[in-house]
Amino acid sequence: MERWKVGTMLSILALSIIPSFHLSAQTDARLVEALRLAQSGQVDSGRAIVRRLLASLSPTDSAYPQALLAAAKIAPDAKSVASNLNRIVVEYGAGPWADDALLLLTQLYFAQRDPVQTTQAAERLNRDYPDSPLRARANFSAARAYFELKNEARGCELIQQSLDGAGDDVEFKNQVSFYASRCSPASTTSATTTPPPPSPADSGTRPTPASHAYAVQVLAVKSAAQVDDMLTRLKVMGFEARVVRDSTGFFKVRVGRYATREEAVRTQQRLRTRVGGHPFVVEEP
């Protein structure tokens, strides 16, 4: 249990430093520099910049909520992350950063294994910011939380909304599709079905040789629960993970799709250090 607590805290800190997806871009050059320092390993320097900025700004300044968001991303503990994010939601709900804050709260609560607060944060995002492009990501976490709460109906509704909002993000769509398999086919086919590519005979051209890529395999199991846990850990650590299912029924959790083996090996080394286990490089068509 202690090992899980430590692992969860490290994951939360990684979430605050390196978001697992593109949030609304920070526009203040000072905050951009603070986050750059934090991402390069100089976390204390980044925090110092944000701390001084918050002390010098008036709470009515338009840069203040943006500074709170940066403070949350590089906060030293989960309590500080949640405090800064909740301030944005409560005090600056009409501003451009509130949906970012709610999304990070959704992921934070899900990483802490608090399904009730996860669903509350996501539902508030759905209710108050219906046009936000971040809803699909929040709904994915909320759907899994609803599954934990035995509310399959609402979970499947949010899975469908996540599929609808996935856009061209193939890896994210693959992750959502893994959970869509537990829902009725009628409710999840619209966003996952794509027309097949034209055959060589139709196009009148010869097929081009398939290009190969490299990925890092982290896990291969038949348990959906184990897959869920690993996807969550990787997501909050900033890794883009996906699930591949083979003909024997194994679910394989893989990270990345790299043009060269060298790139994959670098990610393999990072995964071995941060996640543990025995990740290995695989070649994909």
PDB file of C-alpha atoms in Angstrom:
ATOM      1  CA  MET A   1       0.000   0.000   0.000  1.00  0.00           C
ATOM      2  CA  GLU A   2       2.824   2.418   0.868  1.00  0.00           C
ATOM      3  CA  ARG A   3       4.423   1.685  -2.493  1.00  0.00           C
ATOM      4  CA  TRP A   4       1.161   2.577  -4.244  1.00  0.00           C
ATOM      5  CA  LYS A   5       0.901   5.853  -2.298  1.00  0.00           C
ATOM      6  CA  VAL A   6       4.407   6.850  -3.295  1.00  0.00           C
ATOM      7  CA  GLY A   7       3.793   5.894  -6.915  1.00  0.00           C
ATOM      8  CA  THR A   8       0.559   7.857  -6.991  1.00  0.00           C
ATOM      9  CA  MET A   9       2.206  10.955  -5.559  1.00  0.00           C
ATOM     10  CA  LEU A  10       5.007  10.810  -8.104  1.00  0.00           C
ATOM     11  CA  SER A  11       2.419  10.469 -10.840  1.00  0.00           C
ATOM     12  CA  ILE A  12       0.543  13.500  -9.521  1.00  0.00           C
ATOM     13  CA  LEU A  13       3.699  15.577  -9.480  1.00  0.00           C
ATOM     14  CA  ALA A  14       4.478  14.501 -13.033  1.00  0.00           C
ATOM     15  CA  LEU A  15       0.970  15.560 -14.056  1.00  0.00           C
ATOM     16  CA  SER A  16       1.514  19.010 -12.562  1.00  0.00           C
ATOM     17  CA  ILE A  17       4.836  19.484 -14.356  1.00  0.00           C
ATOM     18  CA  ILE A  18       4.195  17.890 -17.736  1.00  0.00           C
ATOM     19  CA  PRO A  19       0.530  17.788 -18.828  1.00  0.00           C
ATOM     20  CA  SER A  20      -0.361  14.695 -20.769  1.00  0.00           C
ATOM     21  CA  PHE A  21      -2.035  16.656 -23.540  1.00  0.00           C
ATOM     22  CA  HIS A  22      -2.074  20.168 -24.965  1.00  0.00           C
ATOM     23  CA  LEU A  23      -3.795  22.637 -22.669  1.00  0.00           C
ATOM     24  CA  SER A  24      -4.564  26.221 -23.642  1.00  0.00           C
ATOM     25  CA  ALA A  25      -1.157  27.764 -24.231  1.00  0.00           C
ATOM     26  CA  GLN A  26       0.299  29.988 -21.512  1.00  0.00           C
ATOM     27  CA  THR A  27       0.595  33.462 -22.984  1.00  0.00           C
ATOM     28  CA  ASP A  28       2.647  35.291 -20.350  1.00  0.00           C
ATOM     29  CA  ALA A  29       6.351  35.088 -21.226  1.00  0.00           C
ATOM     30  CA  ARG A  30       7.317  34.850 -17.546  1.00  0.00           C
ATOM     31  CA  LEU A  31       5.099  31.833 -17.030  1.00  0.00           C
ATOM     32  CA  VAL A  32       6.300  30.220 -20.232  1.00  0.00           C
ATOM     33  CA  GLU A  33       9.844  30.506 -18.909  1.00  0.00           C
ATOM     34  CA  ALA A  34       8.837  29.127 -15.486  1.00  0.00           C
ATOM     35  CA  LEU A  35       7.244  26.057 -17.043  1.00  0.00           C
ATOM     36  CA  ARG A  36      10.193  25.582 -19.375  1.00  0.00           C
ATOM     37  CA  LEU A  37      12.552  25.548 -16.392  1.00  0.00           C
ATOM     38  CA  ALA A  38      10.344  23.069 -14.541  1.00  0.00           C
ATOM     39  CA  GLN A  39      10.134  20.760 -17.532  1.00  0.00           C
ATOM     40  CA  SER A  40      13.912  20.834 -17.895  1.00  0.00           C
ATOM     41  CA  GLY A  41      14.357  19.724 -14.279  1.00  0.00           C
ATOM     42  CA  GLN A  42      14.806  23.126 -12.624  1.00  0.00           C
ATOM     43  CA  VAL A  43      11.548  22.893 -10.727  1.00  0.00           C
ATOM     44  CA  ASP A  44      12.559  25.120  -7.804  1.00  0.00           C
ATOM     45  CA  SER A  45      13.560  27.918 -10.176  1.00  0.00           C
ATOM     46  CA  GLY A  46      10.252  27.644 -12.022  1.00  0.00           C
ATOM     47  CA  ARG A  47       8.295  27.740  -8.766  1.00  0.00           C
ATOM     48  CA  ALA A  48      10.241  30.791  -7.603  1.00  0.00           C
ATOM     49  CA  ILE A  49       9.295  32.726 -10.739  1.00  0.00           C
ATOM     50  CA  VAL A  50       5.618  31.886 -10.321  1.00  0.00           C
ATOM     51  CA  ARG A  51       5.687  32.647  -6.596  1.00  0.00           C
ATOM     52  CA  ARG A  52       7.196  36.114  -7.179  1.00  0.00           C
ATOM     53  CA  LEU A  53       4.721  36.823  -9.945  1.00  0.00           C
ATOM     54  CA  LEU A  54       1.724  35.906  -7.793  1.00  0.00           C
ATOM     55  CA  ALA A  55       3.054  38.125  -5.003  1.00  0.00           C
ATOM     56  CA  SER A  56       3.448  41.098  -7.346  1.00  0.00           C
ATOM     57  CA  LEU A  57       0.168  40.804  -9.244  1.00  0.00           C
ATOM     58  CA  SER A  58      -3.226  42.027  -8.149  1.00  0.00           C
ATOM     59  CA  PRO A  59      -5.869  39.277  -8.056  1.00  0.00           C
ATOM     60  CA  THR A  60      -7.807  41.406 -10.541  1.00  0.00           C
ATOM     61  CA  ASP A  61      -4.980  41.265 -13.072  1.00  0.00           C
ATOM     62  CA  SER A  62      -5.828  39.131 -16.126  1.00  0.00           C
ATOM     63  CA  ALA A  63      -2.523  37.295 -15.687  1.00  0.00           C
ATOM     64  CA  TYR A  64      -3.365  36.181 -12.148  1.00  0.00           C
ATOM     65  CA  PRO A  65      -5.486  33.081 -12.960  1.00  0.00           C
ATOM     66  CA  GLN A  66      -2.940  32.084 -15.584  1.00  0.00           C
ATOM     67  CA  ALA A  67      -0.246  32.272 -12.899  1.00  0.00           C
ATOM     68  CA  LEU A  68      -2.391  30.094 -10.620  1.00  0.00           C
ATOM     69  CA  LEU A  69      -2.603  27.521 -13.397  1.00  0.00           C
ATOM     70  CA  ALA A  70       1.174  27.524 -13.791  1.00  0.00           C
ATOM     71  CA  ALA A  71       1.554  27.212 -10.021  1.00  0.00           C
ATOM     72  CA  ALA A  72      -0.735  24.182 -10.061  1.00  0.00           C
ATOM     73  CA  LYS A  73       1.262  22.505 -12.829  1.00  0.00           C
ATOM     74  CA  ILE A  74       4.505  22.696 -10.834  1.00  0.00           C
ATOM     75  CA  ALA A  75       3.146  22.489  -7.281  1.00  0.00           C
ATOM     76  CA  PRO A  76       5.111  20.308  -4.824  1.00  0.00           C
ATOM     77  CA  ASP A  77       2.132  18.256  -3.608  1.00  0.00           C
ATOM     78  CA  ALA A  78      -1.384  17.225  -4.525  1.00  0.00           C
ATOM     79  CA  LYS A  79      -3.018  19.533  -1.964  1.00  0.00           C
ATOM     80  CA  SER A  80      -1.366  22.587  -3.527  1.00  0.00           C
ATOM     81  CA  VAL A  81      -2.299  21.410  -7.026  1.00  0.00           C
ATOM     82  CA  ALA A  82      -5.971  21.112  -6.058  1.00  0.00           C
ATOM     83  CA  SER A  83      -5.989  24.400  -4.135  1.00  0.00           C
ATOM     84  CA  ASN A  84      -4.675  26.439  -7.057  1.00  0.00           C
ATOM     85  CA  LEU A  85      -6.974  24.755  -9.562  1.00  0.00           C
ATOM     86  CA  ASN A  86     -10.052  25.212  -7.386  1.00  0.00           C
ATOM     87  CA  ARG A  87      -9.252  28.907  -6.961  1.00  0.00           C
ATOM     88  CA  ILE A  88      -9.349  29.301 -10.733  1.00  0.00           C
ATOM     89  CA  VAL A  89     -12.682  27.503 -10.989  1.00  0.00           C
ATOM     90  CA  VAL A  90     -14.323  29.412  -8.116  1.00  0.00           C
ATOM     91  CA  GLU A  91     -12.817  32.884  -8.472  1.00  0.00           C
ATOM     92  CA  TYR A  92     -12.239  33.051 -12.234  1.00  0.00           C
ATOM     93  CA  GLY A  93     -14.983  30.828 -13.621  1.00  0.00           C
ATOM     94  CA  ALA A  94     -15.818  33.264 -16.399  1.00  0.00           C
ATOM     95  CA  GLY A  95     -12.230  33.421 -17.619  1.00  0.00           C
ATOM     96  CA  PRO A  96     -10.372  31.397 -20.253  1.00  0.00           C
ATOM     97  CA  TRP A  97      -8.547  29.126 -17.798  1.00  0.00           C
ATOM     98  CA  ALA A  98     -11.431  27.585 -15.871  1.00  0.00           C
ATOM     99  CA  ASP A  99     -11.967  24.633 -18.226  1.00  0.00           C
ATOM    100  CA  ASP A 100      -8.222  23.867 -18.129  1.00  0.00           C
ATOM    101  CA  ALA A 101      -8.411  23.843 -14.335  1.00  0.00           C
ATOM    102  CA  LEU A 102     -11.430  21.540 -14.300  1.00  0.00           C
ATOM    103  CA  LEU A 103      -9.768  19.118 -16.668  1.00  0.00           C
ATOM    104  CA  LEU A 104      -6.636  18.933 -14.507  1.00  0.00           C
ATOM    105  CA  LEU A 105      -8.822  18.468 -11.422  1.00  0.00           C
ATOM    106  CA  THR A 106     -10.587  15.594 -13.164  1.00  0.00           C
ATOM    107  CA  GLN A 107      -7.271  13.896 -13.893  1.00  0.00           C
ATOM    108  CA  LEU A 108      -5.905  14.645 -10.437  1.00  0.00           C
ATOM    109  CA  TYR A 109      -8.897  13.121  -8.661  1.00  0.00           C
ATOM    110  CA  PHE A 110      -8.852  10.102 -10.956  1.00  0.00           C
ATOM    111  CA  ALA A 111      -5.158   9.549 -10.215  1.00  0.00           C
ATOM    112  CA  GLN A 112      -6.008   9.717  -6.513  1.00  0.00           C
ATOM    113  CA  ARG A 113      -8.682   7.067  -7.057  1.00  0.00           C
ATOM    114  CA  ASP A 114     -11.513   9.348  -5.996  1.00  0.00           C
ATOM    115  CA  PRO A 115     -14.284   8.520  -8.498  1.00  0.00           C
ATOM    116  CA  VAL A 116     -16.868  10.814  -6.897  1.00  0.00           C
ATOM    117  CA  GLN A 117     -14.792  13.985  -7.193  1.00  0.00           C
ATOM    118  CA  THR A 118     -13.612  12.882 -10.635  1.00  0.00           C
ATOM    119  CA  THR A 119     -17.167  12.761 -11.937  1.00  0.00           C
ATOM    120  CA  GLN A 120     -18.114  16.014 -10.198  1.00  0.00           C
ATOM    121  CA  ALA A 121     -15.255  17.939 -11.831  1.00  0.00           C
ATOM    122  CA  ALA A 122     -16.006  16.502 -15.275  1.00  0.00           C
ATOM    123  CA  GLU A 123     -19.738  17.098 -15.012  1.00  0.00           C
ATOM    124  CA  ARG A 124     -19.111  20.709 -14.040  1.00  0.00           C
ATOM    125  CA  LEU A 125     -16.913  21.094 -17.109  1.00  0.00           C
ATOM    126  CA  ASN A 126     -19.687  19.607 -19.259  1.00  0.00           C
ATOM    127  CA  ARG A 127     -22.327  21.825 -17.693  1.00  0.00           C
ATOM    128  CA  ASP A 128     -20.506  25.160 -17.505  1.00  0.00           C
ATOM    129  CA  TYR A 129     -18.271  24.930 -20.596  1.00  0.00           C
ATOM    130  CA  PRO A 130     -20.217  22.935 -23.209  1.00  0.00           C
ATOM    131  CA  ASP A 131     -18.068  24.267 -26.060  1.00  0.00           C
ATOM    132  CA  SER A 132     -14.713  23.477 -24.464  1.00  0.00           C
ATOM    133  CA  PRO A 133     -12.455  21.241 -26.586  1.00  0.00           C
ATOM    134  CA  LEU A 134     -11.172  19.712 -23.339  1.00  0.00           C
ATOM    135  CA  ARG A 135     -14.418  17.903 -22.538  1.00  0.00           C
ATOM    136  CA  ALA A 136     -13.446  14.724 -24.386  1.00  0.00           C
ATOM    137  CA  ARG A 137     -10.394  14.204 -22.158  1.00  0.00           C
ATOM    138  CA  ALA A 138     -12.308  14.947 -18.976  1.00  0.00           C
ATOM    139  CA  ASN A 139     -15.147  12.667 -20.012  1.00  0.00           C
ATOM    140  CA  PHE A 140     -12.735   9.794 -20.578  1.00  0.00           C
ATOM    141  CA  SER A 141     -11.551   9.962 -16.959  1.00  0.00           C
ATOM    142  CA  ALA A 142     -15.106  10.490 -15.741  1.00  0.00           C
ATOM    143  CA  ALA A 143     -16.414   7.510 -17.711  1.00  0.00           C
ATOM    144  CA  ARG A 144     -13.930   5.177 -16.025  1.00  0.00           C
ATOM    145  CA  ALA A 145     -14.862   6.692 -12.669  1.00  0.00           C
ATOM    146  CA  TYR A 146     -18.535   6.002 -13.379  1.00  0.00           C
ATOM    147  CA  PHE A 147     -17.649   2.402 -14.228  1.00  0.00           C
ATOM    148  CA  GLU A 148     -16.009   2.126 -10.801  1.00  0.00           C
ATOM    149  CA  LEU A 149     -19.198   3.542  -9.273  1.00  0.00           C
ATOM    150  CA  LYS A 150     -21.228   0.867 -11.140  1.00  0.00           C
ATOM    151  CA  ASN A 151     -23.010   3.501 -13.228  1.00  0.00           C
ATOM    152  CA  GLU A 152     -22.496   1.815 -16.583  1.00  0.00           C
ATOM    153  CA  ALA A 153     -25.124   3.888 -18.379  1.00  0.00           C
ATOM    154  CA  ARG A 154     -23.532   7.266 -17.659  1.00  0.00           C
ATOM    155  CA  GLY A 155     -20.067   5.825 -18.190  1.00  0.00           C
ATOM    156  CA  CYS A 156     -21.007   4.651 -21.672  1.00  0.00           C
ATOM    157  CA  GLU A 157     -22.593   8.015 -22.487  1.00  0.00           C
ATOM    158  CA  LEU A 158     -19.316   9.760 -21.652  1.00  0.00           C
ATOM    159  CA  ILE A 159     -17.283   7.181 -23.570  1.00  0.00           C
ATOM    160  CA  GLN A 160     -19.363   7.996 -26.620  1.00  0.00           C
ATOM    161  CA  GLN A 161     -18.846  11.719 -26.077  1.00  0.00           C
ATOM    162  CA  SER A 162     -15.101  11.118 -25.764  1.00  0.00           C
ATOM    163  CA  LEU A 163     -15.108   9.229 -29.046  1.00  0.00           C
ATOM    164  CA  ASP A 164     -17.076  12.023 -30.709  1.00  0.00           C
ATOM    165  CA  GLY A 165     -14.605  14.606 -29.442  1.00  0.00           C
ATOM    166  CA  ALA A 166     -11.401  12.662 -30.137  1.00  0.00           C
ATOM    167  CA  GLY A 167     -10.921  14.311 -33.514  1.00  0.00           C
ATOM    168  CA  ASP A 168      -7.788  13.145 -35.329  1.00  0.00           C
ATOM    169  CA  ASP A 169      -6.015  11.960 -32.173  1.00  0.00           C
ATOM    170  CA  VAL A 170      -5.678   8.269 -33.087  1.00  0.00           C
ATOM    171  CA  GLU A 171      -3.934   7.200 -29.879  1.00  0.00           C
ATOM    172  CA  PHE A 172      -6.561   8.833 -27.681  1.00  0.00           C
ATOM    173  CA  LYS A 173      -9.329   7.302 -29.786  1.00  0.00           C
ATOM    174  CA  ASN A 174      -7.734   3.866 -29.372  1.00  0.00           C
ATOM    175  CA  GLN A 175      -7.678   4.277 -25.603  1.00  0.00           C
ATOM    176  CA  VAL A 176     -11.333   5.264 -25.520  1.00  0.00           C
ATOM    177  CA  SER A 177     -12.290   2.451 -27.892  1.00  0.00           C
ATOM    178  CA  PHE A 178     -10.799  -0.068 -25.479  1.00  0.00           C
ATOM    179  CA  TYR A 179     -13.440   0.933 -22.906  1.00  0.00           C
ATOM    180  CA  ALA A 180     -16.156   1.286 -25.524  1.00  0.00           C
ATOM    181  CA  SER A 181     -16.086  -2.498 -25.889  1.00  0.00           C
ATOM    182  CA  ARG A 182     -17.978  -2.829 -22.617  1.00  0.00           C
ATOM    183  CA  CYS A 183     -20.834  -0.678 -23.919  1.00  0.00           C
ATOM    184  CA  SER A 184     -23.557  -1.602 -26.396  1.00  0.00           C
ATOM    185  CA  PRO A 185     -22.305  -1.555 -30.010  1.00  0.00           C
ATOM    186  CA  ALA A 186     -25.076   0.786 -31.105  1.00  0.00           C
ATOM    187  CA  SER A 187     -23.842   3.507 -28.757  1.00  0.00           C
ATOM    188  CA  THR A 188     -20.171   3.462 -29.729  1.00  0.00           C
ATOM    189  CA  THR A 189     -19.871   2.700 -33.419  1.00  0.00           C
ATOM    190  CA  SER A 190     -20.402   6.136 -34.883  1.00  0.00           C
ATOM    191  CA  ALA A 191     -17.002   7.525 -33.905  1.00  0.00           C
ATOM    192  CA  THR A 192     -14.943   4.411 -34.383  1.00  0.00           C
ATOM    193  CA  THR A 193     -15.991   3.232 -37.805  1.00  0.00           C
ATOM    194  CA  THR A 194     -13.976   4.651 -40.680  1.00  0.00           C
ATOM    195  CA  PRO A 195     -14.245   3.721 -44.349  1.00  0.00           C
ATOM    196  CA  PRO A 196     -11.572   1.316 -45.597  1.00  0.00           C
ATOM    197  CA  PRO A 197      -8.794   2.749 -47.744  1.00  0.00           C
ATOM    198  CA  PRO A 198      -9.177   2.260 -51.495  1.00  0.00           C
ATOM    199  CA  SER A 199      -7.654  -0.907 -52.845  1.00  0.00           C
ATOM    200  CA  PRO A 200      -4.836  -0.755 -55.420  1.00  0.00           C
ATOM    201  CA  ALA A 201      -7.323  -1.832 -58.086  1.00  0.00           C
ATOM    202  CA  ASP A 202      -9.595   1.094 -57.227  1.00  0.00           C
ATOM    203  CA  SER A 203      -6.837   3.677 -57.185  1.00  0.00           C
ATOM    204  CA  GLY A 204      -5.024   2.425 -60.251  1.00  0.00           C
ATOM    205  CA  THR A 205      -1.680   2.604 -58.460  1.00  0.00           C
ATOM    206  CA  ARG A 206       0.670   0.019 -57.050  1.00  0.00           C
ATOM    207  CA  PRO A 207       0.714  -0.298 -53.250  1.00  0.00           C
ATOM    208  CA  THR A 208       3.626   1.396 -51.515  1.00  0.00           C
ATOM    209  CA  PRO A 209       5.680  -0.662 -49.081  1.00  0.00           C
ATOM    210  CA  ALA A 210       4.432  -0.362 -45.533  1.00  0.00           C
ATOM    211  CA  SER A 211       6.595   1.816 -43.315  1.00  0.00           C
ATOM    212  CA  HIS A 212       7.690   0.440 -39.983  1.00  0.00           C
ATOM    213  CA  ALA A 213       7.759   2.174 -36.655  1.00  0.00           C
ATOM    214  CA  TYR A 214       8.925   1.360 -33.150  1.00  0.00           C
ATOM    215  CA  ALA A 215       7.064   1.445 -29.854  1.00  0.00           C
ATOM    216  CA  VAL A 216       7.796   0.476 -26.265  1.00  0.00           C
ATOM    217  CA  GLN A 217       5.668  -2.283 -24.758  1.00  0.00           C
ATOM    218  CA  VAL A 218       5.055  -1.869 -21.046  1.00  0.00           C
ATOM    219  CA  LEU A 219       2.475  -4.539 -20.271  1.00  0.00           C
ATOM    220  CA  ALA A 220       0.749  -7.574 -21.806  1.00  0.00           C
ATOM    221  CA  VAL A 221      -2.153  -8.990 -19.783  1.00  0.00           C
ATOM    222  CA  LYS A 222      -5.708 -10.251 -20.121  1.00  0.00           C
ATOM    223  CA  SER A 223      -7.019  -8.180 -17.203  1.00  0.00           C
ATOM    224  CA  ALA A 224      -8.807  -4.932 -18.065  1.00  0.00           C
ATOM    225  CA  ALA A 225      -8.232  -3.684 -14.515  1.00  0.00           C
ATOM    226  CA  GLN A 226      -4.456  -4.005 -14.875  1.00  0.00           C
ATOM    227  CA  VAL A 227      -4.601  -2.228 -18.203  1.00  0.00           C
ATOM    228  CA  ASP A 228      -6.680   0.559 -16.650  1.00  0.00           C
ATOM    229  CA  ASP A 229      -4.185   1.072 -13.844  1.00  0.00           C
ATOM    230  CA  MET A 230      -1.201   1.160 -16.188  1.00  0.00           C
ATOM    231  CA  LEU A 231      -2.879   3.565 -18.625  1.00  0.00           C
ATOM    232  CA  THR A 232      -3.665   5.899 -15.744  1.00  0.00           C
ATOM    233  CA  ARG A 233      -0.103   5.783 -14.417  1.00  0.00           C
ATOM    234  CA  LEU A 234       1.385   6.437 -17.828  1.00  0.00           C
ATOM    235  CA  LYS A 235      -1.079   9.193 -18.632  1.00  0.00           C
ATOM    236  CA  VAL A 236      -0.378  11.241 -15.514  1.00  0.00           C
ATOM    237  CA  MET A 237       3.359  10.777 -16.063  1.00  0.00           C
ATOM    238  CA  GLY A 238       3.065  12.402 -19.463  1.00  0.00           C
ATOM    239  CA  PHE A 239       3.403   9.298 -21.654  1.00  0.00           C
ATOM    240  CA  GLU A 240       1.006   8.800 -24.572  1.00  0.00           C
ATOM    241  CA  ALA A 241      -0.051   5.182 -24.082  1.00  0.00           C
ATOM    242  CA  ARG A 242      -2.379   3.027 -26.154  1.00  0.00           C
ATOM    243  CA  VAL A 243      -3.757  -0.486 -26.119  1.00  0.00           C
ATOM    244  CA  VAL A 244      -3.228  -3.148 -28.784  1.00  0.00           C
ATOM    245  CA  ARG A 245      -5.157  -6.414 -28.613  1.00  0.00           C
ATOM    246  CA  ASP A 246      -3.692  -9.489 -30.265  1.00  0.00           C
ATOM    247  CA  SER A 247      -5.368 -12.630 -31.561  1.00  0.00           C
ATOM    248  CA  THR A 248      -4.743 -14.518 -28.304  1.00  0.00           C
ATOM    249  CA  GLY A 249      -6.767 -12.044 -26.263  1.00  0.00           C
ATOM    250  CA  PHE A 250      -3.859 -10.220 -24.639  1.00  0.00           C
ATOM    251  CA  PHE A 251      -4.085  -6.471 -24.136  1.00  0.00           C
ATOM    252  CA  LYS A 252      -0.708  -4.882 -24.811  1.00  0.00           C
ATOM    253  CA  VAL A 253      -0.018  -1.428 -23.433  1.00  0.00           C
ATOM    254  CA  ARG A 254       2.451   0.435 -25.636  1.00  0.00           C
ATOM    255  CA  VAL A 255       3.958   3.906 -25.590  1.00  0.00           C
ATOM    256  CA  GLY A 256       4.821   5.985 -28.639  1.00  0.00           C
ATOM    257  CA  ARG A 257       5.321   5.303 -32.291  1.00  0.00           C
ATOM    258  CA  TYR A 258       8.823   6.293 -33.330  1.00  0.00           C
ATOM    259  CA  ALA A 259      10.521   6.423 -36.694  1.00  0.00           C
ATOM    260  CA  THR A 260      13.801   5.046 -35.333  1.00  0.00           C
ATOM    261  CA  ARG A 261      14.770   2.420 -32.800  1.00  0.00           C
ATOM    262  CA  GLU A 262      17.039   4.956 -31.086  1.00  0.00           C
ATOM    263  CA  GLU A 263      14.065   7.162 -30.211  1.00  0.00           C
ATOM    264  CA  ALA A 264      12.182   4.171 -28.829  1.00  0.00           C
ATOM    265  CA  VAL A 265      15.194   3.104 -26.752  1.00  0.00           C
ATOM    266  CA  ARG A 266      15.334   6.544 -25.127  1.00  0.00           C
ATOM    267  CA  THR A 267      11.692   6.242 -24.135  1.00  0.00           C
ATOM    268  CA  GLN A 268      12.325   2.680 -22.927  1.00  0.00           C
ATOM    269  CA  GLN A 269      15.014   3.980 -20.578  1.00  0.00           C
ATOM    270  CA  ARG A 270      12.719   6.697 -19.222  1.00  0.00           C
ATOM    271  CA  LEU A 271       9.934   4.173 -18.655  1.00  0.00           C
ATOM    272  CA  ARG A 272      12.276   1.766 -16.877  1.00  0.00           C
ATOM    273  CA  THR A 273      13.367   4.567 -14.533  1.00  0.00           C
ATOM    274  CA  ARG A 274       9.960   6.087 -13.833  1.00  0.00           C
ATOM    275  CA  VAL A 275       7.545   3.175 -14.143  1.00  0.00           C
ATOM    276  CA  GLY A 276       9.768   0.172 -13.423  1.00  0.00           C
ATOM    277  CA  GLY A 277       9.240  -3.313 -14.754  1.00  0.00           C
ATOM    278  CA  HIS A 278      10.786  -4.526 -17.994  1.00  0.00           C
ATOM    279  CA  PRO A 279       9.600  -2.364 -20.919  1.00  0.00           C
ATOM    280  CA  PHE A 280      10.985  -3.401 -24.283  1.00  0.00           C
ATOM    281  CA  VAL A 281      11.083  -2.063 -27.833  1.00  0.00           C
ATOM    282  CA  VAL A 282       8.798  -3.636 -30.448  1.00  0.00           C
ATOM    283  CA  GLU A 283       8.557  -3.087 -34.183  1.00  0.00           C
ATOM    284  CA  GLU A 284       5.171  -2.221 -35.638  1.00  0.00           C
ATOM    285  CA  PRO A 285       3.969  -2.105 -39.238  1.00  0.00           C
TER     286      PRO A 285
END
